[in-house]
Coordinates of N, CA and C in Angstrom, one line a residue:
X1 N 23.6 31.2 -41.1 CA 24.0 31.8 -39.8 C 24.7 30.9 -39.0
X2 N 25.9 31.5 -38.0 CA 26.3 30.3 -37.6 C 25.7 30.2 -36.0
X3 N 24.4 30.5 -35.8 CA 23.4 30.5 -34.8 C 22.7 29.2 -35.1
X4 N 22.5 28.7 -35.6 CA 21.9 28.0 -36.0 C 22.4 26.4 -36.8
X5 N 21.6 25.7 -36.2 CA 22.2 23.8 -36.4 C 21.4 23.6 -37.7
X6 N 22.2 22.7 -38.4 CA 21.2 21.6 -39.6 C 21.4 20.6 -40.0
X7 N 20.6 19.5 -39.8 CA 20.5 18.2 -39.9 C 20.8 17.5 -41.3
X8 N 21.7 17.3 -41.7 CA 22.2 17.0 -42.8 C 21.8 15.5 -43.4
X9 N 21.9 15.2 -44.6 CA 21.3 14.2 -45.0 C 22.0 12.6 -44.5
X10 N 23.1 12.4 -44.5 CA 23.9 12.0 -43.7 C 23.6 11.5 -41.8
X11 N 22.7 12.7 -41.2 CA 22.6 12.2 -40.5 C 23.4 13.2 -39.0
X12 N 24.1 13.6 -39.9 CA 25.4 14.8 -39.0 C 24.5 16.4 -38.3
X13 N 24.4 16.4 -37.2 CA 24.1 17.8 -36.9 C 25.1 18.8 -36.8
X14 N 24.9 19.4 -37.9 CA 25.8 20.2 -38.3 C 25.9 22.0 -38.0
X15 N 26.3 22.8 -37.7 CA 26.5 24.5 -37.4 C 28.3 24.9 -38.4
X16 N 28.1 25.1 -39.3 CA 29.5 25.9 -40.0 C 30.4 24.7 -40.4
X17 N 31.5 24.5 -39.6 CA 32.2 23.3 -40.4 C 32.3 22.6 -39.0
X18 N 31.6 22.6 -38.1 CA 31.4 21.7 -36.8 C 30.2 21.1 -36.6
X19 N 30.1 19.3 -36.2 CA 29.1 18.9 -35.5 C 29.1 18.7 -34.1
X20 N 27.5 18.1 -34.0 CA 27.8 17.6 -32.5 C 27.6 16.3 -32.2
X21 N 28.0 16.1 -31.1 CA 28.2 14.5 -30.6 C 28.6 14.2 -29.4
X22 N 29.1 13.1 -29.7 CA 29.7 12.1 -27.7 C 30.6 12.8 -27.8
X23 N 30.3 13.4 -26.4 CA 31.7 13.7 -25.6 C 32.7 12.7 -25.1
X24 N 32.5 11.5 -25.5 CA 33.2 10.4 -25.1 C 33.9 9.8 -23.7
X25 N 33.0 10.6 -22.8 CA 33.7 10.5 -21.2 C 32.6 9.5 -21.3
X26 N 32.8 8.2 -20.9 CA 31.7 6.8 -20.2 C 31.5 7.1 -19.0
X27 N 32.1 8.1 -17.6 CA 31.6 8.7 -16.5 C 30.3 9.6 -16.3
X28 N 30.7 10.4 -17.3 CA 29.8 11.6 -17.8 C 29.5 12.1 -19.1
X29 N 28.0 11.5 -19.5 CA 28.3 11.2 -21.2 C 27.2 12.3 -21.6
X30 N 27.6 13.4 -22.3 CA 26.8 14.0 -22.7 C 27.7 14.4 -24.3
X31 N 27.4 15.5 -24.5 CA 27.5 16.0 -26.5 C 28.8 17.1 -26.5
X32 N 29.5 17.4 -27.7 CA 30.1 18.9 -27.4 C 30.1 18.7 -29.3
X33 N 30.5 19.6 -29.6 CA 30.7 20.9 -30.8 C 32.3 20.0 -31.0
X34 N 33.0 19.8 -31.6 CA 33.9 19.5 -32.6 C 34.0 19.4 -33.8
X35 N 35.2 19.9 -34.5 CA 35.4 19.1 -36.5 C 34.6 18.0 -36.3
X36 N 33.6 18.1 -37.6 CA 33.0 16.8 -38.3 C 33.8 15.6 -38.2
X37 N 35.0 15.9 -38.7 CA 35.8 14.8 -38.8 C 36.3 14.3 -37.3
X38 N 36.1 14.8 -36.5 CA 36.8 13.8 -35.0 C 36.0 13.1 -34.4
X39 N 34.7 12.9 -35.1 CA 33.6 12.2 -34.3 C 33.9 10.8 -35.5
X40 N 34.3 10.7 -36.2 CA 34.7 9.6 -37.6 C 35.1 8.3 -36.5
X41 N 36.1 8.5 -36.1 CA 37.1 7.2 -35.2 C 36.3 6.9 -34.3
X42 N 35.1 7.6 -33.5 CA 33.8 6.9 -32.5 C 32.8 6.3 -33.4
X43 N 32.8 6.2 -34.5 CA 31.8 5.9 -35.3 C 30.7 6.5 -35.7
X44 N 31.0 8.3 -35.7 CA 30.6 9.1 -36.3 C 29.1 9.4 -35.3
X45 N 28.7 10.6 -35.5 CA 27.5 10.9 -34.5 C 26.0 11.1 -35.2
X46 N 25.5 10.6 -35.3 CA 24.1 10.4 -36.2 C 23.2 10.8 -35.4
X47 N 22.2 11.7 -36.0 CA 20.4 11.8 -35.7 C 19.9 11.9 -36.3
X48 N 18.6 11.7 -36.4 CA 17.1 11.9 -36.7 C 16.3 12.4 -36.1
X49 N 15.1 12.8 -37.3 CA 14.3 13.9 -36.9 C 13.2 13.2 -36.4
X50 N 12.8 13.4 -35.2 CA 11.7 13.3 -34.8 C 10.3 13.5 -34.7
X51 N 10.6 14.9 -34.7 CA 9.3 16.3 -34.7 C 10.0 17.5 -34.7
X52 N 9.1 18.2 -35.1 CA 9.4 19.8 -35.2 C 8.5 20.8 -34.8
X53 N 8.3 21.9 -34.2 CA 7.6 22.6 -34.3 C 8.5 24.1 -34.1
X54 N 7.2 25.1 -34.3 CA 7.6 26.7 -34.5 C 7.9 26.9 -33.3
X55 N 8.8 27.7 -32.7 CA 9.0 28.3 -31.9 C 7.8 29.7 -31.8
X56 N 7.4 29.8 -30.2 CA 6.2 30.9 -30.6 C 6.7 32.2 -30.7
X57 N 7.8 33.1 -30.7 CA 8.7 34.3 -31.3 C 8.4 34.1 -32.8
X58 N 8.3 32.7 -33.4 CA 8.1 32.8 -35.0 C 6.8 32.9 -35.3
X59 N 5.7 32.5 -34.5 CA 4.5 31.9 -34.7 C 4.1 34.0 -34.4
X60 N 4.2 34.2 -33.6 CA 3.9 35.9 -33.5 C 4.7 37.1 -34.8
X61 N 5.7 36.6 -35.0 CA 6.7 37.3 -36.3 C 5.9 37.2 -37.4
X62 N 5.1 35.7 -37.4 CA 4.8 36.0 -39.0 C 3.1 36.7 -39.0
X63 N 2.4 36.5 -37.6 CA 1.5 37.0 -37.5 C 1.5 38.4 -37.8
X64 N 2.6 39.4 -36.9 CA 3.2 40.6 -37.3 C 2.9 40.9 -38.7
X65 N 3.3 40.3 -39.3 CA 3.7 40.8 -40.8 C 2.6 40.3 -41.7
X66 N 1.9 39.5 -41.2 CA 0.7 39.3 -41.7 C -0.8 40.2 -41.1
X67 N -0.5 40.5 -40.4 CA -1.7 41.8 -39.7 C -0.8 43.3 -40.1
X68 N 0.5 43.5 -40.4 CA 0.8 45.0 -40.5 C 2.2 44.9 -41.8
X69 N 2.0 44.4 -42.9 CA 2.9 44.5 -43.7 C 3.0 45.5 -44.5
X70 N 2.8 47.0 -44.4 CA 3.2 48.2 -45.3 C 4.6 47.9 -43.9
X71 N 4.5 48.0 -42.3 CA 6.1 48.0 -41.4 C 6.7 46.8 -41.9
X72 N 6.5 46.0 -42.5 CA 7.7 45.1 -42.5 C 8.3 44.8 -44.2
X73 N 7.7 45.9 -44.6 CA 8.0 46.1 -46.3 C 9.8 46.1 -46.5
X74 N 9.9 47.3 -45.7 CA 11.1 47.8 -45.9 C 12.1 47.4 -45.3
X75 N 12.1 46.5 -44.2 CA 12.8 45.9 -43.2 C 13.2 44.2 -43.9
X76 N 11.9 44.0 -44.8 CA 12.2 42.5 -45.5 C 13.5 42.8 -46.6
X77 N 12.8 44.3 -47.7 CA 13.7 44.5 -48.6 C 15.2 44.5 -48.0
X78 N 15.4 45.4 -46.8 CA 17.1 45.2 -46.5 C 17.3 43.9 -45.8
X79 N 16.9 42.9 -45.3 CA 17.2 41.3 -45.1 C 17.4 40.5 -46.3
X80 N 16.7 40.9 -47.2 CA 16.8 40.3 -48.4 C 18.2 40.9 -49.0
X81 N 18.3 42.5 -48.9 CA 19.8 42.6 -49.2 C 21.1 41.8 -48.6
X82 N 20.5 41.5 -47.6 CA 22.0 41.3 -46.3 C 22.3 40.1 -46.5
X83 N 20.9 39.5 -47.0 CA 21.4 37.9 -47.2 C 22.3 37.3 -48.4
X84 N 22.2 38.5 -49.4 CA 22.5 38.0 -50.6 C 24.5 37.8 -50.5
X85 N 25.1 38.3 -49.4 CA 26.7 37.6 -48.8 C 26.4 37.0 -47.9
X86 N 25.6 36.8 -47.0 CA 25.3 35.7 -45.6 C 26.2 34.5 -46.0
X87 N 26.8 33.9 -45.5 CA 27.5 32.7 -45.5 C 28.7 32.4 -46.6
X88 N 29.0 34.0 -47.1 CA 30.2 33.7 -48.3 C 31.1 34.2 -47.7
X89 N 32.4 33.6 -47.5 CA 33.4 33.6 -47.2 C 33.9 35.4 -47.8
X90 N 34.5 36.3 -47.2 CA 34.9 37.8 -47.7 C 35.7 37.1 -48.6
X91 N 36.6 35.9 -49.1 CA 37.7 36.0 -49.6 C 36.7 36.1 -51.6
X92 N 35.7 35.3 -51.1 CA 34.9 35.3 -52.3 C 34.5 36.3 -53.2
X93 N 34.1 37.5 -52.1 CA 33.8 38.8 -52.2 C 34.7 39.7 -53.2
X94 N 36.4 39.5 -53.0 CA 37.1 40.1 -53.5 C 37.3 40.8 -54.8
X95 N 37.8 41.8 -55.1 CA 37.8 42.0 -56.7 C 38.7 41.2 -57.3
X96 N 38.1 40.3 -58.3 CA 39.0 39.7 -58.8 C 39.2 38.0 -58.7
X97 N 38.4 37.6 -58.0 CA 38.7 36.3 -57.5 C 37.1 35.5 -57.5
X98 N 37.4 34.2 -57.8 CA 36.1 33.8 -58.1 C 36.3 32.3 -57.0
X99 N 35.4 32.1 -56.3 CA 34.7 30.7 -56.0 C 34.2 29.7 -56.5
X100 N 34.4 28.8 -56.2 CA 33.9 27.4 -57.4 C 33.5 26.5 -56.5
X101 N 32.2 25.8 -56.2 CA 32.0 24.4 -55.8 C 32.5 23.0 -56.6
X102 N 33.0 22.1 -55.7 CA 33.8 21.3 -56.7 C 33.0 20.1 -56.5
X103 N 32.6 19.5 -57.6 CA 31.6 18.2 -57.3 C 32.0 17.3 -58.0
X104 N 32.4 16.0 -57.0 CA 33.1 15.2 -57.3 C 32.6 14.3 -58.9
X105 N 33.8 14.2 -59.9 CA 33.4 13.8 -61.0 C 33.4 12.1 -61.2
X106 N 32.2 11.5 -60.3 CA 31.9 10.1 -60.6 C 30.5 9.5 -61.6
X107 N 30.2 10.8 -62.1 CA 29.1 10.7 -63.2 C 28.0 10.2 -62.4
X108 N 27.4 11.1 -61.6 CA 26.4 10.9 -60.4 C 26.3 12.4 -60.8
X109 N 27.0 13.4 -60.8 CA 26.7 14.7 -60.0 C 26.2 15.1 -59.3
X110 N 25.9 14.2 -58.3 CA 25.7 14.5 -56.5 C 26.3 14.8 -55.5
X111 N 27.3 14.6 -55.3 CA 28.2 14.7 -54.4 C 29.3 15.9 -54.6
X112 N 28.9 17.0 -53.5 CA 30.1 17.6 -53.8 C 30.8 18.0 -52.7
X113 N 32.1 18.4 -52.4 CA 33.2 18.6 -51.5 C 32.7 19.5 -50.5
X114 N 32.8 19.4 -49.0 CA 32.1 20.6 -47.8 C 33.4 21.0 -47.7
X115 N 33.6 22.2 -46.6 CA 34.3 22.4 -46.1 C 35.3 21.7 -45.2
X116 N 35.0 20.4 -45.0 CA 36.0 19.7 -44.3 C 36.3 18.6 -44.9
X117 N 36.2 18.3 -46.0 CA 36.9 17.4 -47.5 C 35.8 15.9 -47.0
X118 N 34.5 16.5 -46.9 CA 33.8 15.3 -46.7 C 33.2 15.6 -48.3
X119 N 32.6 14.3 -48.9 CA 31.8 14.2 -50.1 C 30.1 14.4 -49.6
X120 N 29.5 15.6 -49.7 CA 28.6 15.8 -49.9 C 27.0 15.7 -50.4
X121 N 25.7 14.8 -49.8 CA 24.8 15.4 -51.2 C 23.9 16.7 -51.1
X122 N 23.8 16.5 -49.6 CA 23.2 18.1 -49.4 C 23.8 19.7 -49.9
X123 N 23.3 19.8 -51.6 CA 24.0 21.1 -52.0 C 23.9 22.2 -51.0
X124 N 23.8 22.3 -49.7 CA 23.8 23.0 -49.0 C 25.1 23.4 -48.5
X125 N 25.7 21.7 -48.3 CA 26.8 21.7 -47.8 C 28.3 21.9 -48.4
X126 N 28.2 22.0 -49.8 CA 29.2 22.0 -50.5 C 30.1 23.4 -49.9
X127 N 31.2 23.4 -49.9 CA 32.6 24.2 -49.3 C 32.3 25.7 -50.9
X128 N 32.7 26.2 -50.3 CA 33.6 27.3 -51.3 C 34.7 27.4 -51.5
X129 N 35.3 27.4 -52.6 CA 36.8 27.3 -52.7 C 37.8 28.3 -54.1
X130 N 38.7 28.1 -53.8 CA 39.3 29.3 -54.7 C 40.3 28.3 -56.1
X131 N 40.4 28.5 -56.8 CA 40.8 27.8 -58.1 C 42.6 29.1 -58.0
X132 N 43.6 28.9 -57.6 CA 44.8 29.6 -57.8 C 46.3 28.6 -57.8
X133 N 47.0 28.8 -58.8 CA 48.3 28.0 -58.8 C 48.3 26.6 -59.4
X134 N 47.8 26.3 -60.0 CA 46.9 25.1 -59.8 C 46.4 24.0 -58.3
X135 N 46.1 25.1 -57.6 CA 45.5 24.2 -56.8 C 44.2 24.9 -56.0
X136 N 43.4 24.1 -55.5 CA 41.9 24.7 -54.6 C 42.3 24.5 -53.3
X137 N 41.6 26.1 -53.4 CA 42.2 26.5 -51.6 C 40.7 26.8 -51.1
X138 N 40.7 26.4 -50.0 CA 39.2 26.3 -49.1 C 39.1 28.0 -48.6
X139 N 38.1 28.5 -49.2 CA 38.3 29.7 -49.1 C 38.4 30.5 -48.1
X140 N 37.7 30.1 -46.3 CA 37.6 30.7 -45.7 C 39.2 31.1 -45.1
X141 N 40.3 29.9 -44.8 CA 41.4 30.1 -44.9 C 42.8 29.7 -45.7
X142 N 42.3 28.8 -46.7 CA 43.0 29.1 -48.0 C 44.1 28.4 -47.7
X143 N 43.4 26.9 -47.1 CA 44.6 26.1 -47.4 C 44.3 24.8 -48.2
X144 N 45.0 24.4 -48.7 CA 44.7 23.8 -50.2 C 44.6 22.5 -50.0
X145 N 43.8 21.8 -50.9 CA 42.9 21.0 -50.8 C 44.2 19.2 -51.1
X146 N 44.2 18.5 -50.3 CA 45.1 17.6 -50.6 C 45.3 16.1 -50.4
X147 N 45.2 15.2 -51.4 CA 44.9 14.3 -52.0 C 44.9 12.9 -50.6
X148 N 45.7 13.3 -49.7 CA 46.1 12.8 -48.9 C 47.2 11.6 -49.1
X149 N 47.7 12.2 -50.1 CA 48.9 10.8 -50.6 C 48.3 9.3 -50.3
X150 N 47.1 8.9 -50.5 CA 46.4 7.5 -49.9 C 46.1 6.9 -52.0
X151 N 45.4 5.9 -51.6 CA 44.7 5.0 -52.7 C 43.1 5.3 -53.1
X152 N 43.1 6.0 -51.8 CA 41.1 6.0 -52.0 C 40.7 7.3 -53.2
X153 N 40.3 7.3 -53.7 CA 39.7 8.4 -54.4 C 39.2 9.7 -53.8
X154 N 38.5 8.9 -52.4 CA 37.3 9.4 -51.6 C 37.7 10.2 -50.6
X155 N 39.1 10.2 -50.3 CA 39.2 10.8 -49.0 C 39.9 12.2 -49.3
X156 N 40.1 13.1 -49.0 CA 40.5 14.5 -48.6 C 40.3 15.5 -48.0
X157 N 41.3 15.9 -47.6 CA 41.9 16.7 -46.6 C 42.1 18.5 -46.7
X158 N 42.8 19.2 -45.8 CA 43.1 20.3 -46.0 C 44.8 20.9 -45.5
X159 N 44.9 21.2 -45.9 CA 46.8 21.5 -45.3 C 47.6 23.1 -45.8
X160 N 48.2 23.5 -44.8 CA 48.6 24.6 -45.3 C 49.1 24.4 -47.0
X161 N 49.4 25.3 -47.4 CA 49.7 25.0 -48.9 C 51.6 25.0 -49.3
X162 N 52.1 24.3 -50.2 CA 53.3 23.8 -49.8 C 53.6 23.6 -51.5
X163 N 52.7 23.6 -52.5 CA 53.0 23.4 -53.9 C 53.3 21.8 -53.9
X164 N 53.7 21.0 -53.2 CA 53.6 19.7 -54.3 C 52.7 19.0 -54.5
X165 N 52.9 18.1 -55.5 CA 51.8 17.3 -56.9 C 50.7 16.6 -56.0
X166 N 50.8 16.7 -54.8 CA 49.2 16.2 -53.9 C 48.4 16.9 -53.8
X167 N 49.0 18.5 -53.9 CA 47.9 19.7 -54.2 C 47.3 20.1 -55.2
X168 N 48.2 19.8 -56.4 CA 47.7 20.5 -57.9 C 46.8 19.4 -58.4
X169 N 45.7 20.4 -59.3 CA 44.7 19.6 -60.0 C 45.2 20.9 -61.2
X170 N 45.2 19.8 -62.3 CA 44.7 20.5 -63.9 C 43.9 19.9 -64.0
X171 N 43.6 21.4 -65.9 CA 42.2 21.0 -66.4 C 42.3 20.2 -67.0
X172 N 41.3 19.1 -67.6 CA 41.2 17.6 -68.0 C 40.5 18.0 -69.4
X173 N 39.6 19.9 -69.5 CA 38.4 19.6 -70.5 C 37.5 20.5 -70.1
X174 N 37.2 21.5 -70.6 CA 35.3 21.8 -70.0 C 36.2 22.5 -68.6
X175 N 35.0 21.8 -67.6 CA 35.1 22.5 -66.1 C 35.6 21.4 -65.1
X176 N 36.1 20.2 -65.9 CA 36.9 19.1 -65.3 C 38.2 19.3 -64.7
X177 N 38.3 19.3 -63.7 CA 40.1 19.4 -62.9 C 40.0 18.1 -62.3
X178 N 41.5 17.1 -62.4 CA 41.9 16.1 -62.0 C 42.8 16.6 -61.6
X179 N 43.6 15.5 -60.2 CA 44.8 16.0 -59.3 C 46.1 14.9 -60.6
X180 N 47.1 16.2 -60.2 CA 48.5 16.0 -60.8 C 48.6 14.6 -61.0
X181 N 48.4 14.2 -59.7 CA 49.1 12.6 -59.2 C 48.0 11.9 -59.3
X182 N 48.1 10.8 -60.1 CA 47.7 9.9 -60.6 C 47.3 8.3 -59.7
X183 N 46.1 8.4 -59.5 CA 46.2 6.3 -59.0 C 45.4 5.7 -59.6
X184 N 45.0 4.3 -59.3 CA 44.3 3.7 -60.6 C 42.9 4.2 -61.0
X185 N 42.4 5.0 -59.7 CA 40.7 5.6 -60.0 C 41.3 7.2 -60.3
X186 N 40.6 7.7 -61.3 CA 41.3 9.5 -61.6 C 40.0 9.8 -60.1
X187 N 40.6 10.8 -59.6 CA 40.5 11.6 -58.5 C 39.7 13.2 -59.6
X188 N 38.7 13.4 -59.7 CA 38.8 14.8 -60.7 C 37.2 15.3 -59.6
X189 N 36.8 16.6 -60.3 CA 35.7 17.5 -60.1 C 35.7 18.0 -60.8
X190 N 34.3 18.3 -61.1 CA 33.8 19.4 -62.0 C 33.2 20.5 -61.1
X191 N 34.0 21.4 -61.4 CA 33.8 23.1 -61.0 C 32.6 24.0 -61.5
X192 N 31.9 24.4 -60.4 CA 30.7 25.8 -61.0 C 30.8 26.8 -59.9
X193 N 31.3 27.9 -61.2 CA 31.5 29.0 -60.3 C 30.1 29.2 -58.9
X194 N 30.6 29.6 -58.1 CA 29.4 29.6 -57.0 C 29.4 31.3 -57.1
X195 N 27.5 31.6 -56.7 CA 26.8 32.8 -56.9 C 27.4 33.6 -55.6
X196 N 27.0 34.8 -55.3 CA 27.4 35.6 -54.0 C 26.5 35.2 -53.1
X197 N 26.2 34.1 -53.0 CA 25.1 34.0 -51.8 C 24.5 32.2 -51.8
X198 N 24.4 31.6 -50.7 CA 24.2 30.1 -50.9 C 22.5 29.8 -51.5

């Protein structure tokens, strides 16, 4: 839902493909909602969890359904329907087109790509993306995924799509795609189709 924040393993409080952080005024210092990535050049915005507790709306909801569950039979079955596209991009949805989580191939298999070309371990956070032309396009607007013409392995980006060899990845093998362009560390992922539902 994009009502709702989560504390990512990293450290990032995260809502959709925005965190939060310093607002960076030293007059008036409080938090705002920005790209993950703009809070990077401040030295990135970190929390921890301190405590938690239920909100009392939840503490009576589940009471509800635990004192009168023939009413909330029917009401759970269609949430359970609704959830099963909650957070997939329509493009995913389409006839004909498939989504793939791309997890970076450093023989760890932990790490996989978010929506804002961060390396991932929380499988929560991994992006959705489209496999077309030879290149991966971030599905929610389908702009393709790109190497950043740099040395790092690690870093990547998003950019409208333009076809040259910083965008394309072929297959290497299996469910291995490496990018066109070549540096001294191979740049690859291994692809799994993603389900209709996170």
């Amino acid at each position: 839902s994009m009502q709702s924040w989560a504390l990512s393993d990293d450290g990032t409080l995260k809502r959709g493909g925005t965190c939060l952080g310093p607002n960076g005024d030293a007059s008036k210092p409080g938090l705002k909602e920005a790209p993950c990535m703009s809070f990077r050049n401040s030295g990135g915005a970190r929390f921890s969890k301190v405590g938690a507790r239920q909100p009392i709306e939840r503490e009576l909801y589940i009471k509800a359904q635990q004192d009168h569950p023939e009413v909330f039979a029917l009401l759970n079955k269609q949430l359970k329907a609704d959830d099963a596209h909650s957070g997939v991009p329509g493009r995913c949805l389409e006839a004909g087109r498939r989504c793939y989580t791309l997890t970076f191939a450093d023989g760890t298999g932990k790490r996989c790509l978010d929506n804002e070309g961060n390396l991932a371990t929380n499988k929560d956070d991994c992006g959705f993306f489209l496999y077309e032309n030879q290149a991966f396009k971030r599905a929610e607007d389908e702009h393709c995924l790109d190497t950043w013409s740099d040395m790092d392995p690690e870093t990547w980006g998003f950019y409208e799509c333009h076809g040259g060899d910083n965008q394309k990845f072929k297959n290497t093998g299996g469910s291995t795609y490496c990018t066109l362009v070549e540096i001294k560390d191979p740049q690859c992922f291994n692809i799994e189709e993603r389900k209709k539902s996170r």
